[in-house]
Amino acid sequence: MDTLSAPSLDVPADDCCAAKEVELAALSRRTVQRRVLVAVLLINLAMFVFELTAGVLARSSALIADSVDMFGDASVYGLSLYALDRGLRWRAGAAVVKGGIILAFAVWLAVDIALKVSTATEPSAPAMGVVGAIALAANLVCFGLLWSFREEDINMSSTWECSRNDVLANGGVLVAAAGVWLTSSGWPDLAVAGVIVALFLRSAIRVLRSAVPQLTSSAHSPA
């Protein structure tokens, strides 16, 4: 009597291993992202406390304003960390909030400039220069940490956008400090602040244009 042999099952072992490798690589990438976000979050929180204290002691509204910007950035990085392991809808939603934060800072700075135009009060150039240089160094570290993630999903790319804005804004503060010192006037400070407002508006529009359609298209997707 012939023995019936069980049909052989062809298991695509190579495909299975390849899929597992991709999954592990993605998990490793997310772990690196999380560590980077925690690092830049802590840097911005520390700089917020430092700049706020320096601004109050130096009676510099520019430094106090920049410290608030640091706090806003910390909030942005916190949102990015929260959305990291979530679906497209959460990542797009976090990016929309980040775009709103950037837009809010732009409007706040525009109002502050408008209030100061009539007086052009001279800020403290030495304080702006020293603390601005320290803030620039801190933001360059954050910028470097986030560089490799700048073209990934909307969550990480919008986070890098915030970091880039900070570096440019800090460079502008140093230029303004030099201008204030050379002219003994507050006008260089206001001029650079106007450029920063334009930069923030551009970034807010760019982030929102990318994130809002993704949020809308993923409205019926699982979170």
PDB file of C-alpha atoms in Angstrom:
ATOM      1  CA  MET A   1       0.000   0.000   0.000  1.00  0.00           C
ATOM      2  CA  ASP A   2       1.350   3.359  -1.019  1.00  0.00           C
ATOM      3  CA  THR A   3       1.971   5.852   1.714  1.00  0.00           C
ATOM      4  CA  LEU A   4       0.368   9.225   1.146  1.00  0.00           C
ATOM      5  CA  SER A   5       2.907  11.969   1.538  1.00  0.00           C
ATOM      6  CA  ALA A   6       1.846  15.307   2.954  1.00  0.00           C
ATOM      7  CA  PRO A   7       2.037  18.168   0.488  1.00  0.00           C
ATOM      8  CA  SER A   8       5.098  20.285   0.991  1.00  0.00           C
ATOM      9  CA  LEU A   9       4.576  23.888   1.970  1.00  0.00           C
ATOM     10  CA  ASP A  10       6.937  26.361   0.337  1.00  0.00           C
ATOM     11  CA  VAL A  11       7.709  29.004   2.928  1.00  0.00           C
ATOM     12  CA  PRO A  12       9.302  32.122   1.501  1.00  0.00           C
ATOM     13  CA  ALA A  13      12.038  32.184   4.123  1.00  0.00           C
ATOM     14  CA  ASP A  14      14.029  34.877   2.366  1.00  0.00           C
ATOM     15  CA  ASP A  15      11.010  37.175   2.187  1.00  0.00           C
ATOM     16  CA  CYS A  16      10.248  36.546   5.855  1.00  0.00           C
ATOM     17  CA  CYS A  17      13.809  37.369   6.905  1.00  0.00           C
ATOM     18  CA  ALA A  18      13.864  40.454   4.716  1.00  0.00           C
ATOM     19  CA  ALA A  19      10.613  41.693   6.226  1.00  0.00           C
ATOM     20  CA  LYS A  20      11.961  41.083   9.718  1.00  0.00           C
ATOM     21  CA  GLU A  21      15.154  42.981   8.880  1.00  0.00           C
ATOM     22  CA  VAL A  22      13.116  45.947   7.640  1.00  0.00           C
ATOM     23  CA  GLU A  23      10.996  45.856  10.791  1.00  0.00           C
ATOM     24  CA  LEU A  24      14.060  45.754  13.051  1.00  0.00           C
ATOM     25  CA  ALA A  25      15.719  48.561  11.084  1.00  0.00           C
ATOM     26  CA  ALA A  26      12.610  50.723  11.455  1.00  0.00           C
ATOM     27  CA  LEU A  27      12.467  49.971  15.182  1.00  0.00           C
ATOM     28  CA  SER A  28      16.137  50.882  15.564  1.00  0.00           C
ATOM     29  CA  ARG A  29      15.543  54.105  13.631  1.00  0.00           C
ATOM     30  CA  ARG A  30      12.654  55.055  15.916  1.00  0.00           C
ATOM     31  CA  THR A  31      14.825  54.380  18.964  1.00  0.00           C
ATOM     32  CA  VAL A  32      17.473  56.763  17.622  1.00  0.00           C
ATOM     33  CA  GLN A  33      14.798  59.362  16.862  1.00  0.00           C
ATOM     34  CA  ARG A  34      13.459  59.096  20.395  1.00  0.00           C
ATOM     35  CA  ARG A  35      16.905  59.602  21.932  1.00  0.00           C
ATOM     36  CA  VAL A  36      17.556  62.625  19.710  1.00  0.00           C
ATOM     37  CA  LEU A  37      14.194  64.190  20.555  1.00  0.00           C
ATOM     38  CA  VAL A  38      14.774  63.703  24.286  1.00  0.00           C
ATOM     39  CA  ALA A  39      18.210  65.335  23.951  1.00  0.00           C
ATOM     40  CA  VAL A  40      16.970  68.410  22.069  1.00  0.00           C
ATOM     41  CA  LEU A  41      13.998  68.691  24.420  1.00  0.00           C
ATOM     42  CA  LEU A  42      16.294  68.836  27.466  1.00  0.00           C
ATOM     43  CA  ILE A  43      18.650  71.314  25.745  1.00  0.00           C
ATOM     44  CA  ASN A  44      15.779  73.675  24.963  1.00  0.00           C
ATOM     45  CA  LEU A  45      14.302  73.450  28.460  1.00  0.00           C
ATOM     46  CA  ALA A  46      17.715  74.256  29.972  1.00  0.00           C
ATOM     47  CA  MET A  47      18.191  77.189  27.585  1.00  0.00           C
ATOM     48  CA  PHE A  48      14.699  78.460  28.399  1.00  0.00           C
ATOM     49  CA  VAL A  49      15.580  78.716  32.090  1.00  0.00           C
ATOM     50  CA  PHE A  50      19.010  80.226  31.329  1.00  0.00           C
ATOM     51  CA  GLU A  51      17.783  82.844  28.859  1.00  0.00           C
ATOM     52  CA  LEU A  52      14.777  83.804  30.956  1.00  0.00           C
ATOM     53  CA  THR A  53      16.997  84.359  34.005  1.00  0.00           C
ATOM     54  CA  ALA A  54      19.543  86.326  31.955  1.00  0.00           C
ATOM     55  CA  GLY A  55      16.804  88.398  30.339  1.00  0.00           C
ATOM     56  CA  VAL A  56      15.235  89.346  33.661  1.00  0.00           C
ATOM     57  CA  LEU A  57      18.601  90.250  35.227  1.00  0.00           C
ATOM     58  CA  ALA A  58      19.674  92.251  32.156  1.00  0.00           C
ATOM     59  CA  ARG A  59      16.202  93.751  31.693  1.00  0.00           C
ATOM     60  CA  SER A  60      16.308  92.640  28.085  1.00  0.00           C
ATOM     61  CA  SER A  61      12.946  91.975  26.444  1.00  0.00           C
ATOM     62  CA  ALA A  62      14.745  90.418  23.449  1.00  0.00           C
ATOM     63  CA  LEU A  63      16.330  87.727  25.609  1.00  0.00           C
ATOM     64  CA  ILE A  64      13.069  87.092  27.443  1.00  0.00           C
ATOM     65  CA  ALA A  65      11.321  86.736  24.075  1.00  0.00           C
ATOM     66  CA  ASP A  66      13.978  84.305  22.856  1.00  0.00           C
ATOM     67  CA  SER A  67      13.594  82.287  26.045  1.00  0.00           C
ATOM     68  CA  VAL A  68       9.875  81.970  25.330  1.00  0.00           C
ATOM     69  CA  ASP A  69      10.820  80.770  21.847  1.00  0.00           C
ATOM     70  CA  MET A  70      13.006  78.106  23.480  1.00  0.00           C
ATOM     71  CA  PHE A  71      10.040  77.015  25.593  1.00  0.00           C
ATOM     72  CA  GLY A  72       7.918  76.832  22.455  1.00  0.00           C
ATOM     73  CA  ASP A  73      10.569  74.674  20.810  1.00  0.00           C
ATOM     74  CA  ALA A  74      10.604  72.361  23.815  1.00  0.00           C
ATOM     75  CA  SER A  75       6.840  72.004  23.385  1.00  0.00           C
ATOM     76  CA  VAL A  76       7.361  71.205  19.695  1.00  0.00           C
ATOM     77  CA  TYR A  77       9.930  68.502  20.498  1.00  0.00           C
ATOM     78  CA  GLY A  78       7.624  67.087  23.153  1.00  0.00           C
ATOM     79  CA  LEU A  79       4.825  66.829  20.582  1.00  0.00           C
ATOM     80  CA  SER A  80       7.195  65.119  18.153  1.00  0.00           C
ATOM     81  CA  LEU A  81       8.189  62.615  20.834  1.00  0.00           C
ATOM     82  CA  TYR A  82       4.527  61.931  21.623  1.00  0.00           C
ATOM     83  CA  ALA A  83       3.650  61.339  17.957  1.00  0.00           C
ATOM     84  CA  LEU A  84       6.737  59.251  17.155  1.00  0.00           C
ATOM     85  CA  ASP A  85       5.195  55.790  17.591  1.00  0.00           C
ATOM     86  CA  ARG A  86       1.716  56.737  16.449  1.00  0.00           C
ATOM     87  CA  GLY A  87      -0.031  56.569  13.102  1.00  0.00           C
ATOM     88  CA  LEU A  88      -0.080  59.054  10.244  1.00  0.00           C
ATOM     89  CA  ARG A  89      -3.073  60.927  11.667  1.00  0.00           C
ATOM     90  CA  TRP A  90      -1.275  61.569  14.963  1.00  0.00           C
ATOM     91  CA  ARG A  91       1.953  62.618  13.237  1.00  0.00           C
ATOM     92  CA  ALA A  92       0.108  64.950  10.890  1.00  0.00           C
ATOM     93  CA  GLY A  93      -1.907  66.352  13.801  1.00  0.00           C
ATOM     94  CA  ALA A  94       1.265  67.026  15.770  1.00  0.00           C
ATOM     95  CA  ALA A  95       2.739  68.789  12.742  1.00  0.00           C
ATOM     96  CA  VAL A  96      -0.381  70.978  12.473  1.00  0.00           C
ATOM     97  CA  VAL A  97       0.029  71.969  16.131  1.00  0.00           C
ATOM     98  CA  LYS A  98       3.713  72.730  15.518  1.00  0.00           C
ATOM     99  CA  GLY A  99       2.795  74.884  12.526  1.00  0.00           C
ATOM    100  CA  GLY A 100       0.317  76.701  14.748  1.00  0.00           C
ATOM    101  CA  ILE A 101       3.003  77.302  17.386  1.00  0.00           C
ATOM    102  CA  ILE A 102       5.368  78.780  14.783  1.00  0.00           C
ATOM    103  CA  LEU A 103       2.546  80.975  13.453  1.00  0.00           C
ATOM    104  CA  ALA A 104       1.661  82.141  16.975  1.00  0.00           C
ATOM    105  CA  PHE A 105       5.266  83.192  17.611  1.00  0.00           C
ATOM    106  CA  ALA A 106       5.298  85.108  14.310  1.00  0.00           C
ATOM    107  CA  VAL A 107       2.144  87.013  15.247  1.00  0.00           C
ATOM    108  CA  TRP A 108       3.432  87.681  18.776  1.00  0.00           C
ATOM    109  CA  LEU A 109       6.734  89.032  17.442  1.00  0.00           C
ATOM    110  CA  ALA A 110       4.914  91.201  14.892  1.00  0.00           C
ATOM    111  CA  VAL A 111       2.794  92.757  17.645  1.00  0.00           C
ATOM    112  CA  ASP A 112       5.886  93.295  19.818  1.00  0.00           C
ATOM    113  CA  ILE A 113       7.676  95.033  16.929  1.00  0.00           C
ATOM    114  CA  ALA A 114       4.660  97.257  16.275  1.00  0.00           C
ATOM    115  CA  LEU A 115       4.581  98.335  19.929  1.00  0.00           C
ATOM    116  CA  LYS A 116       8.300  99.193  19.902  1.00  0.00           C
ATOM    117  CA  VAL A 117       8.406 101.059  16.577  1.00  0.00           C
ATOM    118  CA  SER A 118       7.330 104.348  18.158  1.00  0.00           C
ATOM    119  CA  THR A 119      10.134 104.285  20.732  1.00  0.00           C
ATOM    120  CA  ALA A 120      12.838 101.994  19.271  1.00  0.00           C
ATOM    121  CA  THR A 121      14.146 101.454  22.801  1.00  0.00           C
ATOM    122  CA  GLU A 122      17.815 100.468  22.884  1.00  0.00           C
ATOM    123  CA  PRO A 123      18.282  96.953  24.316  1.00  0.00           C
ATOM    124  CA  SER A 124      21.405  95.691  26.084  1.00  0.00           C
ATOM    125  CA  ALA A 125      23.854  94.859  23.288  1.00  0.00           C
ATOM    126  CA  PRO A 126      26.411  93.015  25.506  1.00  0.00           C
ATOM    127  CA  ALA A 127      23.714  90.788  27.005  1.00  0.00           C
ATOM    128  CA  MET A 128      22.240  90.122  23.566  1.00  0.00           C
ATOM    129  CA  GLY A 129      25.666  89.186  22.217  1.00  0.00           C
ATOM    130  CA  VAL A 130      26.848  86.869  24.988  1.00  0.00           C
ATOM    131  CA  VAL A 131      23.592  85.054  25.661  1.00  0.00           C
ATOM    132  CA  GLY A 132      22.741  85.014  21.943  1.00  0.00           C
ATOM    133  CA  ALA A 133      26.057  83.283  21.205  1.00  0.00           C
ATOM    134  CA  ILE A 134      25.391  80.631  23.857  1.00  0.00           C
ATOM    135  CA  ALA A 135      21.879  80.101  22.488  1.00  0.00           C
ATOM    136  CA  LEU A 136      23.294  79.776  18.967  1.00  0.00           C
ATOM    137  CA  ALA A 137      25.758  77.116  20.121  1.00  0.00           C
ATOM    138  CA  ALA A 138      22.961  75.160  21.824  1.00  0.00           C
ATOM    139  CA  ASN A 139      20.722  75.366  18.763  1.00  0.00           C
ATOM    140  CA  LEU A 140      23.553  74.304  16.455  1.00  0.00           C
ATOM    141  CA  VAL A 141      23.871  71.142  18.548  1.00  0.00           C
ATOM    142  CA  CYS A 142      20.128  70.513  18.151  1.00  0.00           C
ATOM    143  CA  PHE A 143      20.338  71.288  14.433  1.00  0.00           C
ATOM    144  CA  GLY A 144      23.142  68.771  13.990  1.00  0.00           C
ATOM    145  CA  LEU A 145      21.302  66.076  15.939  1.00  0.00           C
ATOM    146  CA  LEU A 146      18.168  66.503  13.816  1.00  0.00           C
ATOM    147  CA  TRP A 147      19.944  66.853  10.457  1.00  0.00           C
ATOM    148  CA  SER A 148      19.669  63.206   9.378  1.00  0.00           C
ATOM    149  CA  PHE A 149      15.894  63.232  10.018  1.00  0.00           C
ATOM    150  CA  ARG A 150      15.092  66.381   8.012  1.00  0.00           C
ATOM    151  CA  GLU A 151      13.573  64.501   5.046  1.00  0.00           C
ATOM    152  CA  GLU A 152      11.680  61.784   6.912  1.00  0.00           C
ATOM    153  CA  ASP A 153       7.977  61.868   7.819  1.00  0.00           C
ATOM    154  CA  ILE A 154       6.078  65.107   8.424  1.00  0.00           C
ATOM    155  CA  ASN A 155       6.620  64.803  12.182  1.00  0.00           C
ATOM    156  CA  MET A 156      10.434  64.820  12.028  1.00  0.00           C
ATOM    157  CA  SER A 157      10.751  67.190   9.062  1.00  0.00           C
ATOM    158  CA  SER A 158       8.631  69.841  10.804  1.00  0.00           C
ATOM    159  CA  THR A 159      10.739  69.386  13.941  1.00  0.00           C
ATOM    160  CA  TRP A 160      13.901  70.034  11.939  1.00  0.00           C
ATOM    161  CA  GLU A 161      12.202  73.110  10.451  1.00  0.00           C
ATOM    162  CA  CYS A 162      11.831  74.545  13.965  1.00  0.00           C
ATOM    163  CA  SER A 163      15.495  73.853  14.741  1.00  0.00           C
ATOM    164  CA  ARG A 164      16.642  75.554  11.545  1.00  0.00           C
ATOM    165  CA  ASN A 165      14.545  78.617  12.395  1.00  0.00           C
ATOM    166  CA  ASP A 166      16.239  78.839  15.787  1.00  0.00           C
ATOM    167  CA  VAL A 167      19.740  78.823  14.288  1.00  0.00           C
ATOM    168  CA  LEU A 168      18.825  81.579  11.832  1.00  0.00           C
ATOM    169  CA  ALA A 169      17.069  83.582  14.546  1.00  0.00           C
ATOM    170  CA  ASN A 170      20.077  83.339  16.880  1.00  0.00           C
ATOM    171  CA  GLY A 171      22.360  84.473  14.070  1.00  0.00           C
ATOM    172  CA  GLY A 172      20.018  87.398  13.549  1.00  0.00           C
ATOM    173  CA  VAL A 173      20.187  88.270  17.253  1.00  0.00           C
ATOM    174  CA  LEU A 174      23.986  88.459  17.032  1.00  0.00           C
ATOM    175  CA  VAL A 175      23.751  90.732  13.975  1.00  0.00           C
ATOM    176  CA  ALA A 176      21.224  92.893  15.819  1.00  0.00           C
ATOM    177  CA  ALA A 177      23.470  93.054  18.890  1.00  0.00           C
ATOM    178  CA  ALA A 178      26.341  94.308  16.736  1.00  0.00           C
ATOM    179  CA  GLY A 179      24.059  96.855  15.089  1.00  0.00           C
ATOM    180  CA  VAL A 180      22.735  98.113  18.413  1.00  0.00           C
ATOM    181  CA  TRP A 181      26.276  98.453  19.770  1.00  0.00           C
ATOM    182  CA  LEU A 182      27.501 100.352  16.685  1.00  0.00           C
ATOM    183  CA  THR A 183      24.524 102.699  16.359  1.00  0.00           C
ATOM    184  CA  SER A 184      23.382 103.005  19.999  1.00  0.00           C
ATOM    185  CA  SER A 185      19.878 102.545  18.627  1.00  0.00           C
ATOM    186  CA  GLY A 186      17.124  99.990  18.855  1.00  0.00           C
ATOM    187  CA  TRP A 187      16.392 100.029  15.121  1.00  0.00           C
ATOM    188  CA  PRO A 188      18.769  97.176  14.171  1.00  0.00           C
ATOM    189  CA  ASP A 189      17.004  95.008  16.745  1.00  0.00           C
ATOM    190  CA  LEU A 190      13.607  95.794  15.198  1.00  0.00           C
ATOM    191  CA  ALA A 191      14.873  95.241  11.637  1.00  0.00           C
ATOM    192  CA  VAL A 192      16.276  91.789  12.421  1.00  0.00           C
ATOM    193  CA  ALA A 193      13.113  90.935  14.352  1.00  0.00           C
ATOM    194  CA  GLY A 194      11.110  91.745  11.216  1.00  0.00           C
ATOM    195  CA  VAL A 195      13.213  89.304   9.198  1.00  0.00           C
ATOM    196  CA  ILE A 196      12.665  86.632  11.862  1.00  0.00           C
ATOM    197  CA  VAL A 197       8.900  87.215  11.675  1.00  0.00           C
ATOM    198  CA  ALA A 198       9.003  86.675   7.896  1.00  0.00           C
ATOM    199  CA  LEU A 199      10.997  83.460   8.420  1.00  0.00           C
ATOM    200  CA  PHE A 200       8.521  82.164  10.991  1.00  0.00           C
ATOM    201  CA  LEU A 201       5.551  82.963   8.733  1.00  0.00           C
ATOM    202  CA  ARG A 202       7.176  81.134   5.813  1.00  0.00           C
ATOM    203  CA  SER A 203       7.895  78.062   7.943  1.00  0.00           C
ATOM    204  CA  ALA A 204       4.391  78.023   9.450  1.00  0.00           C
ATOM    205  CA  ILE A 205       2.806  78.134   5.999  1.00  0.00           C
ATOM    206  CA  ARG A 206       5.131  75.409   4.719  1.00  0.00           C
ATOM    207  CA  VAL A 207       4.466  73.055   7.647  1.00  0.00           C
ATOM    208  CA  LEU A 208       0.695  73.608   7.583  1.00  0.00           C
ATOM    209  CA  ARG A 209       0.493  73.108   3.808  1.00  0.00           C
ATOM    210  CA  SER A 210       2.188  69.730   4.193  1.00  0.00           C
ATOM    211  CA  ALA A 211       0.415  68.579   7.352  1.00  0.00           C
ATOM    212  CA  VAL A 212      -3.207  69.657   6.845  1.00  0.00           C
ATOM    213  CA  PRO A 213      -3.779  67.547   3.682  1.00  0.00           C
ATOM    214  CA  GLN A 214      -2.214  64.521   5.400  1.00  0.00           C
ATOM    215  CA  LEU A 215      -4.414  65.050   8.445  1.00  0.00           C
ATOM    216  CA  THR A 216      -7.513  65.323   6.241  1.00  0.00           C
ATOM    217  CA  SER A 217      -6.667  62.264   4.133  1.00  0.00           C
ATOM    218  CA  SER A 218      -6.008  60.155   7.229  1.00  0.00           C
ATOM    219  CA  ALA A 219      -9.194  61.179   9.025  1.00  0.00           C
ATOM    220  CA  HIS A 220     -10.658  57.697   8.612  1.00  0.00           C
ATOM    221  CA  SER A 221      -7.399  55.849   9.245  1.00  0.00           C
ATOM    222  CA  PRO A 222      -6.632  54.132  12.580  1.00  0.00           C
ATOM    223  CA  ALA A 223      -4.708  56.426  15.001  1.00  0.00           C
TER     224      ALA A 223
END
